[in-house]
Amino acid sequence: MPSPYRIAPSILSADFAALGQEVRDVVAAGADWIHFDVMDNHYVPNLTFGPMVCEALRKHAVRADGGQVPIDVHLMVQPVDALALAFAKAGADLISFHPDASAHVDRTLQLIKGAGCQAGLVFNPAAPIDVLEWVIDRVDLVLVMSVNPGFGGQSFIDSALRKIGQLRKLIDASGRDIRLEVDGGIKIDNIRRVADAGADTFVAGSAIFGQKDYRAVIDAMRTELAR
Ligand code: DX5
Ligand code: ZN
């Protein structure tokens, strides 16, 4: 049986002067998805990249067998809708947003799905998850922030484990095929604990791009997940 787990390196911690090469390297190292952190200096106090960069990098996210590696766009922006559509046009496969950044969460989800992408909701460490109950039929991905969004390299906040557990129950009860992704402070030495809590998809920025050998880190994470 193939592994249910996915590892999504965040290029936020990559060398910005060589992003194309970084994406190729991390794909060659076994990345399942490419996580793309979009920050607007409004919703979060930092500024990264937009749809044009996404479009340029997508061509580099290709496996040796020619398969496209999904581009997992994490929008930390407010407002959401116009940029979500721009990222759909730029070739994003999954687009997630923070419900507190959209005035009309259901409409934003419809917009993303209507543009042919999978749609995700992101929950900050202190955010309640009750909104999910009302839109779970439209959601393909739930992303739990285990740090406060805005920066790579922060420490994992433990309360995320409890939130992951609650979300796992809701997702299983829905019977729908929804990915449960975790973002922030994921390392080789805590990934197993996070999987045990119920997560199946793991964003890792500094843990991967902070080391020379990306494959060694991704392989070590998979070994932990297979234990
Ligand atoms: C934070 C971003 C994360 C970040 C994770 O706002 O959403 O994706 O890159 O970085 P690490 O793995 O270094 O905590
Ligand atoms: Zn992210």
GROMACS .gro file of C-alpha atoms in nm, residues 18-224:
model
  207
   18ALA     CA    1   1.815   3.048  -0.682
   19LEU     CA    2   1.450   2.948  -0.647
   20GLY     CA    3   1.422   2.747  -0.970
   21GLN     CA    4   1.721   2.534  -0.879
   22GLU     CA    5   1.595   2.495  -0.521
   23VAL     CA    6   1.259   2.366  -0.644
   24ARG     CA    7   1.432   2.121  -0.881
   25ASP     CA    8   1.663   2.003  -0.604
   26VAL     CA    9   1.389   1.946  -0.350
   27VAL     CA   10   1.173   1.766  -0.609
   28ALA     CA   11   1.470   1.543  -0.692
   29ALA     CA   12   1.504   1.482  -0.316
   30GLY     CA   13   1.153   1.339  -0.304
   31ALA     CA   14   0.917   1.629  -0.221
   32ASP     CA   15   0.551   1.524  -0.263
   33TRP     CA   16   0.419   1.881  -0.288
   34ILE     CA   17   0.580   2.225  -0.308
   35HIS     CA   18   0.447   2.453  -0.033
   36PHE     CA   19   0.429   2.815  -0.141
   37ASP     CA   20   0.391   3.073   0.139
   38VAL     CA   21   0.229   3.392   0.017
   39MET     CA   22   0.258   3.686   0.259
   40ASP     CA   23   0.121   4.036   0.202
   41ASN     CA   24   0.261   4.252   0.483
   42HIS     CA   25  -0.099   4.311   0.594
   43TYR     CA   26  -0.246   3.982   0.716
   44VAL     CA   27   0.104   3.887   0.834
   45PRO     CA   28   0.402   4.113   0.903
   46ASN     CA   29   0.614   3.984   0.615
   47LEU     CA   30   0.620   3.996   0.236
   48THR     CA   31   0.711   3.712   0.001
   49PHE     CA   32   0.605   3.632  -0.355
   50GLY     CA   33   0.303   3.651  -0.583
   51PRO     CA   34   0.139   3.467  -0.872
   52MET     CA   35   0.409   3.557  -1.126
   53VAL     CA   36   0.671   3.378  -0.918
   54CYS     CA   37   0.438   3.081  -0.882
   55GLU     CA   38   0.391   3.061  -1.257
   56ALA     CA   39   0.766   3.079  -1.316
   57LEU     CA   40   0.844   2.808  -1.059
   58ARG     CA   41   0.573   2.563  -1.160
   59LYS     CA   42   0.778   2.456  -1.462
   60HIS     CA   43   1.057   2.353  -1.226
   61ALA     CA   44   0.832   2.136  -1.009
   62VAL     CA   45   0.848   1.837  -1.242
   63ARG     CA   46   0.967   1.486  -1.153
   64ALA     CA   47   1.219   1.291  -1.359
   65ASP     CA   48   0.928   1.089  -1.506
   66GLY     CA   49   0.766   1.413  -1.623
   67GLY     CA   50   0.497   1.419  -1.351
   68GLN     CA   51   0.398   1.757  -1.210
   69VAL     CA   52   0.452   1.804  -0.837
   70PRO     CA   53   0.142   1.975  -0.692
   71ILE     CA   54   0.186   2.341  -0.596
   72ASP     CA   55   0.035   2.394  -0.252
   73VAL     CA   56  -0.034   2.766  -0.215
   74HIS     CA   57  -0.081   2.895   0.140
   75LEU     CA   58  -0.233   3.242   0.121
   76MET     CA   59  -0.153   3.465   0.418
   77VAL     CA   60  -0.324   3.761   0.258
   78GLN     CA   61  -0.627   3.982   0.315
   79PRO     CA   62  -0.847   4.022   0.115
   80VAL     CA   63  -0.830   3.673  -0.037
   81ASP     CA   64  -1.047   3.638  -0.347
   82ALA     CA   65  -0.861   3.828  -0.620
   83LEU     CA   66  -0.525   3.675  -0.529
   84ALA     CA   67  -0.675   3.326  -0.501
   85LEU     CA   68  -0.798   3.356  -0.858
   86ALA     CA   69  -0.463   3.492  -0.975
   87PHE     CA   70  -0.287   3.191  -0.821
   88ALA     CA   71  -0.534   2.953  -0.985
   89LYS     CA   72  -0.441   3.111  -1.320
   90ALA     CA   73  -0.073   3.088  -1.228
   91GLY     CA   74  -0.097   2.709  -1.200
   92ALA     CA   75  -0.160   2.641  -0.832
   93ASP     CA   76  -0.307   2.297  -0.760
   94LEU     CA   77  -0.422   2.359  -0.403
   95ILE     CA   78  -0.508   2.699  -0.258
   96SER     CA   79  -0.560   2.749   0.115
   97PHE     CA   80  -0.663   3.065   0.299
   98HIS     CA   81  -0.729   3.178   0.654
   99PRO     CA   82  -1.109   3.201   0.711
  100ASP     CA   83  -1.062   3.509   0.929
  101ALA     CA   84  -0.909   3.685   0.626
  102SER     CA   85  -1.217   3.636   0.407
  103ALA     CA   86  -1.547   3.815   0.463
  104HIS     CA   87  -1.735   3.530   0.289
  105VAL     CA   88  -1.563   3.200   0.346
  106ASP     CA   89  -1.814   2.988   0.158
  107ARG     CA   90  -1.792   3.215  -0.145
  108THR     CA   91  -1.411   3.208  -0.144
  109LEU     CA   92  -1.415   2.827  -0.133
  110GLN     CA   93  -1.656   2.819  -0.428
  111LEU     CA   94  -1.435   3.060  -0.617
  112ILE     CA   95  -1.125   2.841  -0.571
  113LYS     CA   96  -1.309   2.523  -0.666
  114GLY     CA   97  -1.471   2.695  -0.962
  115ALA     CA   98  -1.123   2.786  -1.085
  116GLY     CA   99  -1.033   2.417  -1.092
  117CYS     CA  100  -0.819   2.402  -0.778
  118GLN     CA  101  -0.851   2.213  -0.454
  119ALA     CA  102  -0.949   2.440  -0.165
  120GLY     CA  103  -0.818   2.454   0.190
  121LEU     CA  104  -0.888   2.634   0.516
  122VAL     CA  105  -0.602   2.734   0.746
  123PHE     CA  106  -0.638   2.767   1.124
  124ASN     CA  107  -0.401   2.981   1.328
  125PRO     CA  108  -0.285   2.856   1.670
  126ALA     CA  109  -0.553   3.057   1.855
  127ALA     CA  110  -0.827   3.022   1.593
  128PRO     CA  111  -1.143   2.818   1.657
  129ILE     CA  112  -1.231   2.551   1.400
  130ASP     CA  113  -1.611   2.576   1.417
  131VAL     CA  114  -1.641   2.735   1.071
  132LEU     CA  115  -1.537   2.400   0.921
  133GLU     CA  116  -1.866   2.241   1.025
  134TRP     CA  117  -2.057   2.463   0.781
  135VAL     CA  118  -1.834   2.430   0.477
  136ILE     CA  119  -1.679   2.085   0.513
  137ASP     CA  120  -1.847   1.970   0.189
  138ARG     CA  121  -1.643   2.223  -0.007
  139VAL     CA  122  -1.307   2.164   0.162
  140ASP     CA  123  -1.029   1.939   0.025
  141LEU     CA  124  -0.760   2.034   0.276
  142VAL     CA  125  -0.736   2.161   0.632
  143LEU     CA  126  -0.409   2.324   0.732
  144VAL     CA  127  -0.326   2.358   1.100
  145MET     CA  128  -0.074   2.628   1.187
  146SER     CA  129   0.162   2.504   1.457
  147VAL     CA  130   0.334   2.845   1.463
  148ASN     CA  131   0.197   3.196   1.418
  149PRO     CA  132   0.214   3.267   1.046
  150GLY     CA  133   0.469   3.507   0.902
  151PHE     CA  134   0.810   3.350   0.946
  152GLY     CA  135   0.997   3.025   0.902
  153GLY     CA  136   1.214   2.871   1.169
  154GLN     CA  137   0.980   2.907   1.471
  155SER     CA  138   0.916   2.641   1.736
  156PHE     CA  139   0.622   2.403   1.720
  157ILE     CA  140   0.328   2.506   1.943
  158ASP     CA  141   0.204   2.196   2.125
  159SER     CA  142  -0.164   2.289   2.138
  160ALA     CA  143  -0.168   2.218   1.764
  161LEU     CA  144  -0.163   1.846   1.849
  162ARG     CA  145  -0.499   1.873   2.025
  163LYS     CA  146  -0.642   2.073   1.737
  164ILE     CA  147  -0.518   1.812   1.489
  165GLY     CA  148  -0.687   1.541   1.697
  166GLN     CA  149  -1.020   1.726   1.692
  167LEU     CA  150  -0.995   1.788   1.319
  168ARG     CA  151  -0.908   1.425   1.249
  169LYS     CA  152  -1.234   1.323   1.421
  170LEU     CA  153  -1.439   1.577   1.223
  171ILE     CA  154  -1.282   1.471   0.893
  172ASP     CA  155  -1.330   1.100   0.959
  173ALA     CA  156  -1.691   1.159   1.064
  174SER     CA  157  -1.754   1.349   0.740
  175GLY     CA  158  -1.642   1.048   0.536
  176ARG     CA  159  -1.483   1.288   0.289
  177ASP     CA  160  -1.135   1.267   0.140
  178ILE     CA  161  -0.978   1.569   0.312
  179ARG     CA  162  -0.606   1.614   0.371
  180LEU     CA  163  -0.497   1.724   0.720
  181GLU     CA  164  -0.178   1.927   0.683
  182VAL     CA  165   0.040   2.082   0.952
  183ASP     CA  166   0.263   2.385   0.907
  184GLY     CA  167   0.534   2.522   1.136
  185GLY     CA  168   0.822   2.380   1.334
  186ILE     CA  169   0.803   2.031   1.182
  187LYS     CA  170   1.133   1.844   1.222
  188ILE     CA  171   1.258   1.486   1.202
  189ASP     CA  172   1.223   1.453   1.578
  190ASN     CA  173   0.858   1.561   1.610
  191ILE     CA  174   0.699   1.448   1.282
  192ARG     CA  175   0.597   1.110   1.425
  193ARG     CA  176   0.414   1.275   1.715
  194VAL     CA  177   0.227   1.501   1.474
  195ALA     CA  178   0.131   1.202   1.257
  196ASP     CA  179   0.011   1.015   1.566
  197ALA     CA  180  -0.217   1.310   1.645
  198GLY     CA  181  -0.384   1.259   1.306
  199ALA     CA  182  -0.200   1.465   1.045
  200ASP     CA  183  -0.117   1.318   0.704
  201THR     CA  184   0.063   1.604   0.528
  202PHE     CA  185   0.364   1.790   0.664
  203VAL     CA  186   0.505   2.127   0.567
  204ALA     CA  187   0.873   2.166   0.648
  205GLY     CA  188   1.079   2.472   0.561
  206SER     CA  189   1.387   2.528   0.771
  207ALA     CA  190   1.421   2.158   0.862
  208ILE     CA  191   1.481   2.075   0.494
  209PHE     CA  192   1.635   2.388   0.340
  210GLY     CA  193   1.852   2.448   0.646
  211GLN     CA  194   2.048   2.129   0.567
  212LYS     CA  195   2.278   2.057   0.275
  213ASP     CA  196   2.131   1.718   0.190
  214TYR     CA  197   1.756   1.762   0.131
  215ARG     CA  198   1.706   1.397   0.048
  216ALA     CA  199   1.861   1.287   0.378
  217VAL     CA  200   1.609   1.498   0.571
  218ILE     CA  201   1.308   1.387   0.366
  219ASP     CA  202   1.416   1.021   0.390
  220ALA     CA  203   1.463   1.053   0.768
  221MET     CA  204   1.113   1.204   0.796
  222ARG     CA  205   0.970   0.914   0.595
  223THR     CA  206   1.152   0.666   0.815
  224GLU     CA  207   0.994   0.826   1.121
   0.00000   0.00000   0.00000
